[in-house]
Amino acid sequence: MSEQAQLSTDHLLGIKDLNSADIHLLFETADEFKEVINRPIKKVPSLRDITIANIFFESSTRTRISFELAEKRLSADIVNFSASSSSVNKGETLLDTVNNILAMKVDMIVMRHPAPGAPHFLANHIKANIINAGDGTHEHPTQALLDAYSIRERLGDVAGKKVAIFGDILHSRVALSNIFCLQKLGAEVMVCGPPTLIPKYISTLGVRVSHDVRQTLAWCDVANILRIQLERQNIKYFPSLREYARYFGINKALLDTLDKEILIMHPGPINRGVEITSDVADSAHSIILDQVENGVAIRMAVLFLLAGRRK
Ligand code: CP
C-alpha cells in the first residue's frame, strides 16, 4: 500500500466521532483492499507485527467472520474470544477480562457488546485501539461504512442520494450509524416504520419520518431494510409478525407499483417473509451480498488506518 494519510482518531467507537475526510479516506483505502481480496493471493503483509483480539459478547455471523478474514488478509495475528465460553461466566468484569487479554501483548480489540457505550468505556481505560463491532442499540460503525461504500459503488456517489431506512429504528444500532454516516456524506435520510418503533428524538437528527411504506419507497433511491429485533423487545410494539409483514414488509408487488428502480439493501440477518420477501431479497436490485463482500474491504481499511496511527 502507498504512503498513508491518517484518520483523526485512535479508535473506531462510532460514526459520530468521524469527519467526512475520515470516511472518504476509509473508502479510498477500501478500494485498494477490494482489489487485493479479488486477487488469487488475497493477502498483504501490512499488519504482520500487530495482534488483534476479537471479543464478542453477542451473537454474530457477518461481522465476526468479516473482521477475522480482514485481519487474516492483512497478516495480523489474531485471537477470538467468545463470552459464552469464557471466565466472564465466573463473574470477571469487562475491564479485568480485557486487561488480561492485553497482558498477552494484544494491540487492538474488536468488540461487540450488548451495553451501549461499552467500547467508549474501554477506550477511556486501556491503551489498545478499540473498534466497536456493535454496542447494544447504539452504533455499528463498520456496518454503516460498508453500507455507504456499497451505495457509492453502485450509484457513483452518496451525496445527493435519498436513502430510506425501514423497520425497527428504535432498537437498531445500524440505523443510528447509517444516519450519521449518510448525512456526513451529503445524503438525505428518511426513516419509515410503525410509530412504536421510531424513537421520538429521531427527527432532531435531521431525518424525515414516515409511517407509509409506499410513499417512502416512491421518495427514495435506496431502501435499507432492517429486521425486527425481537431479542431486544420486552414489550409488544405491534400485534403480530404477520400484521407487521402486511403493513411494513417490502415485497415485489409494492416495488412493481413504482415508476423507477431502487437499490435494495439489508444488513442481515434477514427474516424472510417478515420485513422483506425472498423475491425482493434475491432480486437483481438487491445488493445484500455485495454489502457482505464490501465489509471485508472496509474492515481491512479500518484496521490498516488505525494501525497506522500506532507508528
Ligand atoms: N449485520 C450484522 O451485524 O450481522 P451479524 O450480527 O451477523 O454480525
PDB file of C-alpha atoms and ligand atoms in Angstrom:
ATOM      1  CA  MET A   1       0.000   0.000   0.000  1.00  0.00           C
ATOM      2  CA  SER A   2       1.099   3.570  -0.641  1.00  0.00           C
ATOM      3  CA  GLU A   3       2.222   6.110   1.996  1.00  0.00           C
ATOM      4  CA  GLN A   4      -0.919   6.591   4.098  1.00  0.00           C
ATOM      5  CA  ALA A   5      -2.917   9.604   5.200  1.00  0.00           C
ATOM      6  CA  GLN A   6      -4.210   9.443   8.769  1.00  0.00           C
ATOM      7  CA  LEU A   7      -7.568   9.068  10.456  1.00  0.00           C
ATOM      8  CA  SER A   8      -8.440  11.744  13.019  1.00  0.00           C
ATOM      9  CA  THR A   9      -8.999   9.136  15.781  1.00  0.00           C
ATOM     10  CA  ASP A  10      -7.158   6.265  17.521  1.00  0.00           C
ATOM     11  CA  HIS A  11     -10.364   4.211  17.921  1.00  0.00           C
ATOM     12  CA  LEU A  12     -13.469   3.475  15.868  1.00  0.00           C
ATOM     13  CA  LEU A  13     -16.156   3.877  18.515  1.00  0.00           C
ATOM     14  CA  GLY A  14     -18.889   5.334  16.338  1.00  0.00           C
ATOM     15  CA  ILE A  15     -19.523   7.211  13.107  1.00  0.00           C
ATOM     16  CA  LYS A  16     -20.432  10.238  15.240  1.00  0.00           C
ATOM     17  CA  ASP A  17     -16.697  10.699  16.002  1.00  0.00           C
ATOM     18  CA  LEU A  18     -15.548  10.573  12.337  1.00  0.00           C
ATOM     19  CA  ASN A  19     -15.418  13.517   9.954  1.00  0.00           C
ATOM     20  CA  SER A  20     -16.223  13.267   6.249  1.00  0.00           C
ATOM     21  CA  ALA A  21     -12.494  13.287   5.348  1.00  0.00           C
ATOM     22  CA  ASP A  22     -12.038  10.186   7.558  1.00  0.00           C
ATOM     23  CA  ILE A  23     -14.893   8.426   5.754  1.00  0.00           C
ATOM     24  CA  HIS A  24     -13.543   9.304   2.291  1.00  0.00           C
ATOM     25  CA  LEU A  25     -10.058   8.105   3.353  1.00  0.00           C
ATOM     26  CA  LEU A  26     -11.582   4.818   4.573  1.00  0.00           C
ATOM     27  CA  PHE A  27     -13.414   4.388   1.236  1.00  0.00           C
ATOM     28  CA  GLU A  28     -10.287   5.112  -0.844  1.00  0.00           C
ATOM     29  CA  THR A  29      -8.292   2.639   1.271  1.00  0.00           C
ATOM     30  CA  ALA A  30     -11.087   0.050   0.959  1.00  0.00           C
ATOM     31  CA  ASP A  31     -10.954   0.471  -2.848  1.00  0.00           C
ATOM     32  CA  GLU A  32      -7.323  -0.718  -2.742  1.00  0.00           C
ATOM     33  CA  PHE A  33      -8.137  -3.621  -0.415  1.00  0.00           C
ATOM     34  CA  LYS A  34     -11.117  -4.671  -2.544  1.00  0.00           C
ATOM     35  CA  GLU A  35      -8.650  -5.134  -5.391  1.00  0.00           C
ATOM     36  CA  VAL A  36      -6.409  -7.212  -3.062  1.00  0.00           C
ATOM     37  CA  ILE A  37      -9.205  -9.567  -1.936  1.00  0.00           C
ATOM     38  CA  ASN A  38     -10.148 -10.280  -5.542  1.00  0.00           C
ATOM     39  CA  ARG A  39      -6.614 -11.431  -6.441  1.00  0.00           C
ATOM     40  CA  PRO A  40      -5.709 -15.150  -6.468  1.00  0.00           C
ATOM     41  CA  ILE A  41      -3.456 -14.460  -3.430  1.00  0.00           C
ATOM     42  CA  LYS A  42      -5.726 -12.372  -1.200  1.00  0.00           C
ATOM     43  CA  LYS A  43      -3.137 -11.314   1.336  1.00  0.00           C
ATOM     44  CA  VAL A  44      -0.804  -8.387   2.107  1.00  0.00           C
ATOM     45  CA  PRO A  45       1.798  -8.198   4.930  1.00  0.00           C
ATOM     46  CA  SER A  46       0.582  -4.786   6.252  1.00  0.00           C
ATOM     47  CA  LEU A  47      -0.279  -5.885   9.838  1.00  0.00           C
ATOM     48  CA  ARG A  48       2.195  -8.731  10.346  1.00  0.00           C
ATOM     49  CA  ASP A  49       3.521  -7.005  13.516  1.00  0.00           C
ATOM     50  CA  ILE A  50       0.008  -6.499  15.021  1.00  0.00           C
ATOM     51  CA  THR A  51      -2.016  -8.826  17.274  1.00  0.00           C
ATOM     52  CA  ILE A  52      -5.800  -8.388  17.370  1.00  0.00           C
ATOM     53  CA  ALA A  53      -8.359  -9.859  19.786  1.00  0.00           C
ATOM     54  CA  ASN A  54     -11.948 -10.248  18.577  1.00  0.00           C
ATOM     55  CA  ILE A  55     -14.128 -10.242  21.681  1.00  0.00           C
ATOM     56  CA  PHE A  56     -17.790 -10.936  21.110  1.00  0.00           C
ATOM     57  CA  PHE A  57     -20.321 -10.765  23.953  1.00  0.00           C
ATOM     58  CA  GLU A  58     -23.256 -11.100  21.496  1.00  0.00           C
ATOM     59  CA  SER A  59     -24.050 -13.415  18.583  1.00  0.00           C
ATOM     60  CA  SER A  60     -22.675 -12.536  15.149  1.00  0.00           C
ATOM     61  CA  THR A  61     -22.147 -14.211  11.786  1.00  0.00           C
ATOM     62  CA  ARG A  62     -21.212 -11.483   9.284  1.00  0.00           C
ATOM     63  CA  THR A  63     -19.305  -9.020  11.481  1.00  0.00           C
ATOM     64  CA  ARG A  64     -17.278 -11.647  13.285  1.00  0.00           C
ATOM     65  CA  ILE A  65     -16.232 -13.604  10.186  1.00  0.00           C
ATOM     66  CA  SER A  66     -15.658 -10.410   8.208  1.00  0.00           C
ATOM     67  CA  PHE A  67     -13.297  -8.958  10.861  1.00  0.00           C
ATOM     68  CA  GLU A  68     -11.465 -12.271  11.152  1.00  0.00           C
ATOM     69  CA  LEU A  69     -10.991 -12.512   7.377  1.00  0.00           C
ATOM     70  CA  ALA A  70      -9.944  -8.837   7.170  1.00  0.00           C
ATOM     71  CA  GLU A  71      -7.305  -9.446   9.865  1.00  0.00           C
ATOM     72  CA  LYS A  72      -6.028 -12.602   8.140  1.00  0.00           C
ATOM     73  CA  ARG A  73      -5.868 -10.846   4.751  1.00  0.00           C
ATOM     74  CA  LEU A  74      -3.673  -8.188   6.442  1.00  0.00           C
ATOM     75  CA  SER A  75      -1.418 -10.904   8.017  1.00  0.00           C
ATOM     76  CA  ALA A  76      -2.251  -9.914  11.622  1.00  0.00           C
ATOM     77  CA  ASP A  77      -2.026 -12.468  14.454  1.00  0.00           C
ATOM     78  CA  ILE A  78      -5.499 -12.972  15.908  1.00  0.00           C
ATOM     79  CA  VAL A  79      -7.266 -14.464  18.913  1.00  0.00           C
ATOM     80  CA  ASN A  80     -11.010 -14.979  19.191  1.00  0.00           C
ATOM     81  CA  PHE A  81     -12.907 -14.645  22.455  1.00  0.00           C
ATOM     82  CA  SER A  82     -16.490 -15.735  22.963  1.00  0.00           C
ATOM     83  CA  ALA A  83     -18.151 -14.600  26.200  1.00  0.00           C
ATOM     84  CA  SER A  84     -20.239 -17.776  26.434  1.00  0.00           C
ATOM     85  CA  SER A  85     -17.135 -19.971  26.911  1.00  0.00           C
ATOM     86  CA  SER A  86     -15.018 -17.539  28.948  1.00  0.00           C
ATOM     87  CA  SER A  87     -14.374 -16.629  32.579  1.00  0.00           C
ATOM     88  CA  VAL A  88     -16.975 -13.834  32.243  1.00  0.00           C
ATOM     89  CA  ASN A  89     -19.319 -16.652  33.325  1.00  0.00           C
ATOM     90  CA  LYS A  90     -17.371 -16.794  36.621  1.00  0.00           C
ATOM     91  CA  GLY A  91     -18.018 -13.120  37.373  1.00  0.00           C
ATOM     92  CA  GLU A  92     -14.993 -11.419  35.787  1.00  0.00           C
ATOM     93  CA  THR A  93     -15.597  -7.760  34.828  1.00  0.00           C
ATOM     94  CA  LEU A  94     -15.243  -6.422  31.268  1.00  0.00           C
ATOM     95  CA  LEU A  95     -12.204  -4.345  32.253  1.00  0.00           C
ATOM     96  CA  ASP A  96     -10.459  -7.264  34.006  1.00  0.00           C
ATOM     97  CA  THR A  97     -11.189  -9.525  31.043  1.00  0.00           C
ATOM     98  CA  VAL A  98      -9.750  -7.045  28.544  1.00  0.00           C
ATOM     99  CA  ASN A  99      -6.732  -6.174  30.723  1.00  0.00           C
ATOM    100  CA  ASN A 100      -5.884  -9.892  30.954  1.00  0.00           C
ATOM    101  CA  ILE A 101      -6.101 -10.208  27.157  1.00  0.00           C
ATOM    102  CA  LEU A 102      -3.900  -7.105  26.742  1.00  0.00           C
ATOM    103  CA  ALA A 103      -1.301  -8.521  29.190  1.00  0.00           C
ATOM    104  CA  MET A 104      -0.671 -11.153  26.497  1.00  0.00           C
ATOM    105  CA  LYS A 105       0.598  -8.329  24.203  1.00  0.00           C
ATOM    106  CA  VAL A 106      -2.534  -7.682  22.153  1.00  0.00           C
ATOM    107  CA  ASP A 107      -2.511  -4.386  20.210  1.00  0.00           C
ATOM    108  CA  MET A 108      -6.104  -3.947  19.011  1.00  0.00           C
ATOM    109  CA  ILE A 109      -9.518  -5.001  20.317  1.00  0.00           C
ATOM    110  CA  VAL A 110     -12.568  -5.587  18.121  1.00  0.00           C
ATOM    111  CA  MET A 111     -15.571  -5.789  20.451  1.00  0.00           C
ATOM    112  CA  ARG A 112     -19.294  -6.478  20.187  1.00  0.00           C
ATOM    113  CA  HIS A 113     -21.154  -5.886  23.453  1.00  0.00           C
ATOM    114  CA  PRO A 114     -24.853  -5.596  24.407  1.00  0.00           C
ATOM    115  CA  ALA A 115     -24.273  -2.457  26.530  1.00  0.00           C
ATOM    116  CA  PRO A 116     -24.373   0.880  24.681  1.00  0.00           C
ATOM    117  CA  GLY A 117     -21.122   2.740  25.453  1.00  0.00           C
ATOM    118  CA  ALA A 118     -19.096  -0.355  26.431  1.00  0.00           C
ATOM    119  CA  PRO A 119     -16.352   0.346  23.817  1.00  0.00           C
ATOM    120  CA  HIS A 120     -16.216   4.035  24.872  1.00  0.00           C
ATOM    121  CA  PHE A 121     -15.698   2.904  28.486  1.00  0.00           C
ATOM    122  CA  LEU A 122     -12.847   0.615  27.407  1.00  0.00           C
ATOM    123  CA  ALA A 123     -11.224   3.341  25.304  1.00  0.00           C
ATOM    124  CA  ASN A 124     -11.033   5.527  28.438  1.00  0.00           C
ATOM    125  CA  HIS A 125      -9.298   2.805  30.473  1.00  0.00           C
ATOM    126  CA  ILE A 126      -6.902   0.925  28.188  1.00  0.00           C
ATOM    127  CA  LYS A 127      -4.152   1.727  25.690  1.00  0.00           C
ATOM    128  CA  ALA A 128      -5.063  -0.599  22.780  1.00  0.00           C
ATOM    129  CA  ASN A 129      -7.049   0.633  19.764  1.00  0.00           C
ATOM    130  CA  ILE A 130     -10.753  -0.236  20.183  1.00  0.00           C
ATOM    131  CA  ILE A 131     -13.063  -0.992  17.265  1.00  0.00           C
ATOM    132  CA  ASN A 132     -16.773  -1.099  18.016  1.00  0.00           C
ATOM    133  CA  ALA A 133     -18.353  -4.104  16.277  1.00  0.00           C
ATOM    134  CA  GLY A 134     -21.804  -3.110  17.620  1.00  0.00           C
ATOM    135  CA  ASP A 135     -22.710  -1.807  21.103  1.00  0.00           C
ATOM    136  CA  GLY A 136     -26.289  -2.640  22.036  1.00  0.00           C
ATOM    137  CA  THR A 137     -28.796  -0.289  20.401  1.00  0.00           C
ATOM    138  CA  HIS A 138     -26.186   2.468  19.977  1.00  0.00           C
ATOM    139  CA  GLU A 139     -23.771   2.243  16.993  1.00  0.00           C
ATOM    140  CA  HIS A 140     -22.429  -0.287  14.463  1.00  0.00           C
ATOM    141  CA  PRO A 141     -19.893   1.888  12.640  1.00  0.00           C
ATOM    142  CA  THR A 142     -18.351  -0.659  10.265  1.00  0.00           C
ATOM    143  CA  GLN A 143     -21.851  -1.684   9.101  1.00  0.00           C
ATOM    144  CA  ALA A 144     -22.674   1.942   8.230  1.00  0.00           C
ATOM    145  CA  LEU A 145     -19.333   2.352   6.433  1.00  0.00           C
ATOM    146  CA  LEU A 146     -19.857  -0.773   4.334  1.00  0.00           C
ATOM    147  CA  ASP A 147     -23.458   0.271   3.599  1.00  0.00           C
ATOM    148  CA  ALA A 148     -22.428   3.737   2.390  1.00  0.00           C
ATOM    149  CA  TYR A 149     -19.462   2.251   0.490  1.00  0.00           C
ATOM    150  CA  SER A 150     -21.865  -0.138  -1.290  1.00  0.00           C
ATOM    151  CA  ILE A 151     -24.157   2.780  -2.268  1.00  0.00           C
ATOM    152  CA  ARG A 152     -21.113   4.686  -3.603  1.00  0.00           C
ATOM    153  CA  GLU A 153     -20.032   1.603  -5.564  1.00  0.00           C
ATOM    154  CA  ARG A 154     -23.454   1.188  -7.229  1.00  0.00           C
ATOM    155  CA  LEU A 155     -24.600   4.815  -7.617  1.00  0.00           C
ATOM    156  CA  GLY A 156     -21.219   6.554  -8.020  1.00  0.00           C
ATOM    157  CA  ASP A 157     -21.681   8.873  -5.035  1.00  0.00           C
ATOM    158  CA  VAL A 158     -23.610   9.056  -1.774  1.00  0.00           C
ATOM    159  CA  ALA A 159     -24.014  12.859  -1.844  1.00  0.00           C
ATOM    160  CA  GLY A 160     -27.463  13.921  -3.015  1.00  0.00           C
ATOM    161  CA  LYS A 161     -28.959  10.429  -2.794  1.00  0.00           C
ATOM    162  CA  LYS A 162     -32.226   9.764  -0.932  1.00  0.00           C
ATOM    163  CA  VAL A 163     -31.854   6.825   1.437  1.00  0.00           C
ATOM    164  CA  ALA A 164     -34.789   5.351   3.369  1.00  0.00           C
ATOM    165  CA  ILE A 165     -34.204   3.133   6.399  1.00  0.00           C
ATOM    166  CA  PHE A 166     -37.182   0.840   7.065  1.00  0.00           C
ATOM    167  CA  GLY A 167     -38.118  -1.137  10.159  1.00  0.00           C
ATOM    168  CA  ASP A 168     -37.199  -1.291  13.821  1.00  0.00           C
ATOM    169  CA  ILE A 169     -35.354   2.021  14.166  1.00  0.00           C
ATOM    170  CA  LEU A 170     -35.898   2.081  17.954  1.00  0.00           C
ATOM    171  CA  HIS A 171     -33.683  -0.940  18.676  1.00  0.00           C
ATOM    172  CA  SER A 172     -31.244  -0.542  15.788  1.00  0.00           C
ATOM    173  CA  ARG A 173     -27.568   0.403  16.058  1.00  0.00           C
ATOM    174  CA  VAL A 174     -27.368   0.093  12.260  1.00  0.00           C
ATOM    175  CA  ALA A 175     -29.953   2.881  11.821  1.00  0.00           C
ATOM    176  CA  LEU A 176     -28.123   5.401  14.022  1.00  0.00           C
ATOM    177  CA  SER A 177     -24.698   4.745  12.463  1.00  0.00           C
ATOM    178  CA  ASN A 178     -26.216   4.877   8.965  1.00  0.00           C
ATOM    179  CA  ILE A 179     -27.931   8.198   9.691  1.00  0.00           C
ATOM    180  CA  PHE A 180     -24.643   9.764  10.901  1.00  0.00           C
ATOM    181  CA  CYS A 181     -22.626   8.314   8.003  1.00  0.00           C
ATOM    182  CA  LEU A 182     -25.073   9.157   5.212  1.00  0.00           C
ATOM    183  CA  GLN A 183     -25.575  12.718   6.473  1.00  0.00           C
ATOM    184  CA  LYS A 184     -21.799  13.298   6.751  1.00  0.00           C
ATOM    185  CA  LEU A 185     -21.559  12.204   3.106  1.00  0.00           C
ATOM    186  CA  GLY A 186     -24.361  14.538   1.963  1.00  0.00           C
ATOM    187  CA  ALA A 187     -27.292  12.110   1.554  1.00  0.00           C
ATOM    188  CA  GLU A 188     -30.892  12.799   2.612  1.00  0.00           C
ATOM    189  CA  VAL A 189     -32.298  10.237   5.056  1.00  0.00           C
ATOM    190  CA  MET A 190     -35.860   9.150   5.824  1.00  0.00           C
ATOM    191  CA  VAL A 191     -36.842   6.536   8.410  1.00  0.00           C
ATOM    192  CA  CYS A 192     -40.043   4.524   7.989  1.00  0.00           C
ATOM    193  CA  GLY A 193     -41.785   2.113  10.336  1.00  0.00           C
ATOM    194  CA  PRO A 194     -44.624   1.797  12.834  1.00  0.00           C
ATOM    195  CA  PRO A 195     -44.803   4.798  15.242  1.00  0.00           C
ATOM    196  CA  THR A 196     -43.961   2.476  18.163  1.00  0.00           C
ATOM    197  CA  LEU A 197     -40.631   1.513  16.541  1.00  0.00           C
ATOM    198  CA  ILE A 198     -39.446   5.041  15.702  1.00  0.00           C
ATOM    199  CA  PRO A 199     -37.917   6.948  18.633  1.00  0.00           C
ATOM    200  CA  LYS A 200     -39.306  10.460  19.247  1.00  0.00           C
ATOM    201  CA  TYR A 201     -35.809  12.042  19.204  1.00  0.00           C
ATOM    202  CA  ILE A 202     -35.035  10.845  15.670  1.00  0.00           C
ATOM    203  CA  SER A 203     -36.353  13.992  13.918  1.00  0.00           C
ATOM    204  CA  THR A 204     -33.880  16.086  15.970  1.00  0.00           C
ATOM    205  CA  LEU A 205     -31.127  14.332  13.941  1.00  0.00           C
ATOM    206  CA  GLY A 206     -32.421  15.990  10.761  1.00  0.00           C
ATOM    207  CA  VAL A 207     -34.058  12.919   9.226  1.00  0.00           C
ATOM    208  CA  ARG A 208     -37.546  12.746   7.719  1.00  0.00           C
ATOM    209  CA  VAL A 209     -40.027  10.394   9.400  1.00  0.00           C
ATOM    210  CA  SER A 210     -42.721   8.376   7.643  1.00  0.00           C
ATOM    211  CA  HIS A 211     -45.111   5.598   8.589  1.00  0.00           C
ATOM    212  CA  ASP A 212     -46.153   4.953   4.976  1.00  0.00           C
ATOM    213  CA  VAL A 213     -44.052   2.342   3.159  1.00  0.00           C
ATOM    214  CA  ARG A 214     -45.474   3.080  -0.306  1.00  0.00           C
ATOM    215  CA  GLN A 215     -44.812   6.843  -0.078  1.00  0.00           C
ATOM    216  CA  THR A 216     -41.322   6.256   1.322  1.00  0.00           C
ATOM    217  CA  LEU A 217     -40.441   3.846  -1.494  1.00  0.00           C
ATOM    218  CA  ALA A 218     -41.665   6.442  -4.014  1.00  0.00           C
ATOM    219  CA  TRP A 219     -39.339   9.053  -2.400  1.00  0.00           C
ATOM    220  CA  CYS A 220     -36.091   7.074  -2.097  1.00  0.00           C
ATOM    221  CA  ASP A 221     -33.231   5.967  -4.350  1.00  0.00           C
ATOM    222  CA  VAL A 222     -32.097   3.345  -1.820  1.00  0.00           C
ATOM    223  CA  ALA A 223     -34.125   1.223   0.618  1.00  0.00           C
ATOM    224  CA  ASN A 224     -32.133  -0.148   3.561  1.00  0.00           C
ATOM    225  CA  ILE A 225     -34.451  -2.653   5.240  1.00  0.00           C
ATOM    226  CA  LEU A 226     -33.857  -3.645   8.879  1.00  0.00           C
ATOM    227  CA  ARG A 227     -35.175  -6.638  10.752  1.00  0.00           C
ATOM    228  CA  ILE A 228     -37.413  -6.528  13.809  1.00  0.00           C
ATOM    229  CA  GLN A 229     -35.072  -7.037  16.785  1.00  0.00           C
ATOM    230  CA  LEU A 230     -37.318  -9.279  18.865  1.00  0.00           C
ATOM    231  CA  GLU A 231     -34.406 -10.170  21.175  1.00  0.00           C
ATOM    232  CA  ARG A 232     -34.281  -6.532  22.377  1.00  0.00           C
ATOM    233  CA  GLN A 233     -38.075  -6.127  22.773  1.00  0.00           C
ATOM    234  CA  ASN A 234     -39.539  -6.853  26.194  1.00  0.00           C
ATOM    235  CA  ILE A 235     -42.986  -5.421  25.362  1.00  0.00           C
ATOM    236  CA  LYS A 236     -45.215  -5.798  22.282  1.00  0.00           C
ATOM    237  CA  TYR A 237     -44.634  -2.972  19.756  1.00  0.00           C
ATOM    238  CA  PHE A 238     -47.081  -4.353  17.138  1.00  0.00           C
ATOM    239  CA  PRO A 239     -49.804  -7.025  17.219  1.00  0.00           C
ATOM    240  CA  SER A 240     -48.060  -9.814  15.265  1.00  0.00           C
ATOM    241  CA  LEU A 241     -45.278 -10.510  12.750  1.00  0.00           C
ATOM    242  CA  ARG A 242     -47.994 -11.308  10.190  1.00  0.00           C
ATOM    243  CA  GLU A 243     -49.520  -7.851  10.614  1.00  0.00           C
ATOM    244  CA  TYR A 244     -46.058  -6.226  10.505  1.00  0.00           C
ATOM    245  CA  ALA A 245     -45.293  -8.027   7.235  1.00  0.00           C
ATOM    246  CA  ARG A 246     -48.609  -6.899   5.767  1.00  0.00           C
ATOM    247  CA  TYR A 247     -48.239  -3.189   6.590  1.00  0.00           C
ATOM    248  CA  PHE A 248     -44.447  -2.677   6.747  1.00  0.00           C
ATOM    249  CA  GLY A 249     -42.919  -5.600   4.846  1.00  0.00           C
ATOM    250  CA  ILE A 250     -41.378  -4.901   1.431  1.00  0.00           C
ATOM    251  CA  ASN A 251     -42.456  -7.189  -1.390  1.00  0.00           C
ATOM    252  CA  LYS A 252     -42.138  -7.278  -5.184  1.00  0.00           C
ATOM    253  CA  ALA A 253     -45.766  -6.223  -5.760  1.00  0.00           C
ATOM    254  CA  LEU A 254     -45.053  -2.962  -3.885  1.00  0.00           C
ATOM    255  CA  LEU A 255     -41.832  -2.323  -5.848  1.00  0.00           C
ATOM    256  CA  ASP A 256     -43.664  -3.041  -9.127  1.00  0.00           C
ATOM    257  CA  THR A 257     -46.007  -0.091  -8.436  1.00  0.00           C
ATOM    258  CA  LEU A 258     -43.028   2.343  -8.600  1.00  0.00           C
ATOM    259  CA  ASP A 259     -42.097   4.071 -11.846  1.00  0.00           C
ATOM    260  CA  LYS A 260     -38.377   3.664 -11.059  1.00  0.00           C
ATOM    261  CA  GLU A 261     -35.859   1.127  -9.803  1.00  0.00           C
ATOM    262  CA  ILE A 262     -34.415   1.431  -6.314  1.00  0.00           C
ATOM    263  CA  LEU A 263     -31.443  -0.244  -4.699  1.00  0.00           C
ATOM    264  CA  ILE A 264     -32.380  -2.818  -2.044  1.00  0.00           C
ATOM    265  CA  MET A 265     -30.116  -3.233   0.994  1.00  0.00           C
ATOM    266  CA  HIS A 266     -30.278  -5.199   4.240  1.00  0.00           C
ATOM    267  CA  PRO A 267     -27.544  -5.501   6.886  1.00  0.00           C
ATOM    268  CA  GLY A 268     -28.598  -9.069   7.746  1.00  0.00           C
ATOM    269  CA  PRO A 269     -29.625 -11.309   9.307  1.00  0.00           C
ATOM    270  CA  ILE A 270     -32.759 -11.368   7.121  1.00  0.00           C
ATOM    271  CA  ASN A 271     -36.120 -12.554   8.375  1.00  0.00           C
ATOM    272  CA  ARG A 272     -37.580 -13.650   5.033  1.00  0.00           C
ATOM    273  CA  GLY A 273     -41.312 -13.056   4.780  1.00  0.00           C
ATOM    274  CA  VAL A 274     -41.340 -10.519   7.624  1.00  0.00           C
ATOM    275  CA  GLU A 275     -39.527  -7.260   6.672  1.00  0.00           C
ATOM    276  CA  ILE A 276     -38.573  -8.457   3.179  1.00  0.00           C
ATOM    277  CA  THR A 277     -39.840 -11.176   0.824  1.00  0.00           C
ATOM    278  CA  SER A 278     -37.475 -13.543  -0.975  1.00  0.00           C
ATOM    279  CA  ASP A 279     -38.414 -12.126  -4.390  1.00  0.00           C
ATOM    280  CA  VAL A 280     -37.033  -8.753  -3.220  1.00  0.00           C
ATOM    281  CA  ALA A 281     -34.032 -10.035  -1.216  1.00  0.00           C
ATOM    282  CA  ASP A 282     -32.870 -12.184  -4.128  1.00  0.00           C
ATOM    283  CA  SER A 283     -33.784  -9.758  -6.934  1.00  0.00           C
ATOM    284  CA  ALA A 284     -31.381  -8.081  -9.372  1.00  0.00           C
ATOM    285  CA  HIS A 285     -31.849  -4.804  -7.446  1.00  0.00           C
ATOM    286  CA  SER A 286     -30.649  -6.333  -4.184  1.00  0.00           C
ATOM    287  CA  ILE A 287     -27.021  -5.649  -3.172  1.00  0.00           C
ATOM    288  CA  ILE A 288     -27.230  -7.571   0.094  1.00  0.00           C
ATOM    289  CA  LEU A 289     -24.332  -9.919  -0.702  1.00  0.00           C
ATOM    290  CA  ASP A 290     -22.267  -7.040  -2.173  1.00  0.00           C
ATOM    291  CA  GLN A 291     -22.616  -5.390   1.247  1.00  0.00           C
ATOM    292  CA  VAL A 292     -21.153  -8.518   2.849  1.00  0.00           C
ATOM    293  CA  GLU A 293     -18.269  -8.653   0.351  1.00  0.00           C
ATOM    294  CA  ASN A 294     -17.527  -4.955   0.863  1.00  0.00           C
ATOM    295  CA  GLY A 295     -17.496  -5.490   4.632  1.00  0.00           C
ATOM    296  CA  VAL A 296     -14.154  -7.274   4.415  1.00  0.00           C
ATOM    297  CA  ALA A 297     -12.517  -4.450   2.408  1.00  0.00           C
ATOM    298  CA  ILE A 298     -13.964  -1.783   4.728  1.00  0.00           C
ATOM    299  CA  ARG A 299     -12.784  -3.629   7.852  1.00  0.00           C
ATOM    300  CA  MET A 300      -9.322  -4.063   6.309  1.00  0.00           C
ATOM    301  CA  ALA A 301      -9.268  -0.289   5.740  1.00  0.00           C
ATOM    302  CA  VAL A 302     -10.326   0.418   9.353  1.00  0.00           C
ATOM    303  CA  LEU A 303      -7.702  -1.924  10.831  1.00  0.00           C
ATOM    304  CA  PHE A 304      -4.940  -0.709   8.487  1.00  0.00           C
ATOM    305  CA  LEU A 305      -5.568   3.001   9.131  1.00  0.00           C
ATOM    306  CA  LEU A 306      -5.919   2.609  12.914  1.00  0.00           C
ATOM    307  CA  ALA A 307      -2.709   0.548  12.995  1.00  0.00           C
ATOM    308  CA  GLY A 308      -1.048   3.382  11.041  1.00  0.00           C
ATOM    309  CA  ARG A 309      -1.761   5.718  13.993  1.00  0.00           C
ATOM    310  CA  ARG A 310       0.399   3.491  16.223  1.00  0.00           C
ATOM    311  CA  LYS A 311       3.588   4.069  14.194  1.00  0.00           C
TER     312      LYS A 311
HETATM  313  N1   CP B   1     -25.046  -7.113  10.135  1.00  0.00           N
HETATM  314  C1   CP B   1     -24.552  -7.721  11.227  1.00  0.00           C
HETATM  315  O1   CP B   1     -24.029  -7.082  12.167  1.00  0.00           O
HETATM  316  O2   CP B   1     -24.682  -9.082  11.208  1.00  0.00           O
HETATM  317  P1   CP B   1     -24.176 -10.061  12.361  1.00  0.00           P
HETATM  318  O3   CP B   1     -25.000  -9.776  13.589  1.00  0.00           O
HETATM  319  O4   CP B   1     -24.364 -11.450  11.813  1.00  0.00           O
HETATM  320  O5   CP B   1     -22.727  -9.737  12.623  1.00  0.00           O
END
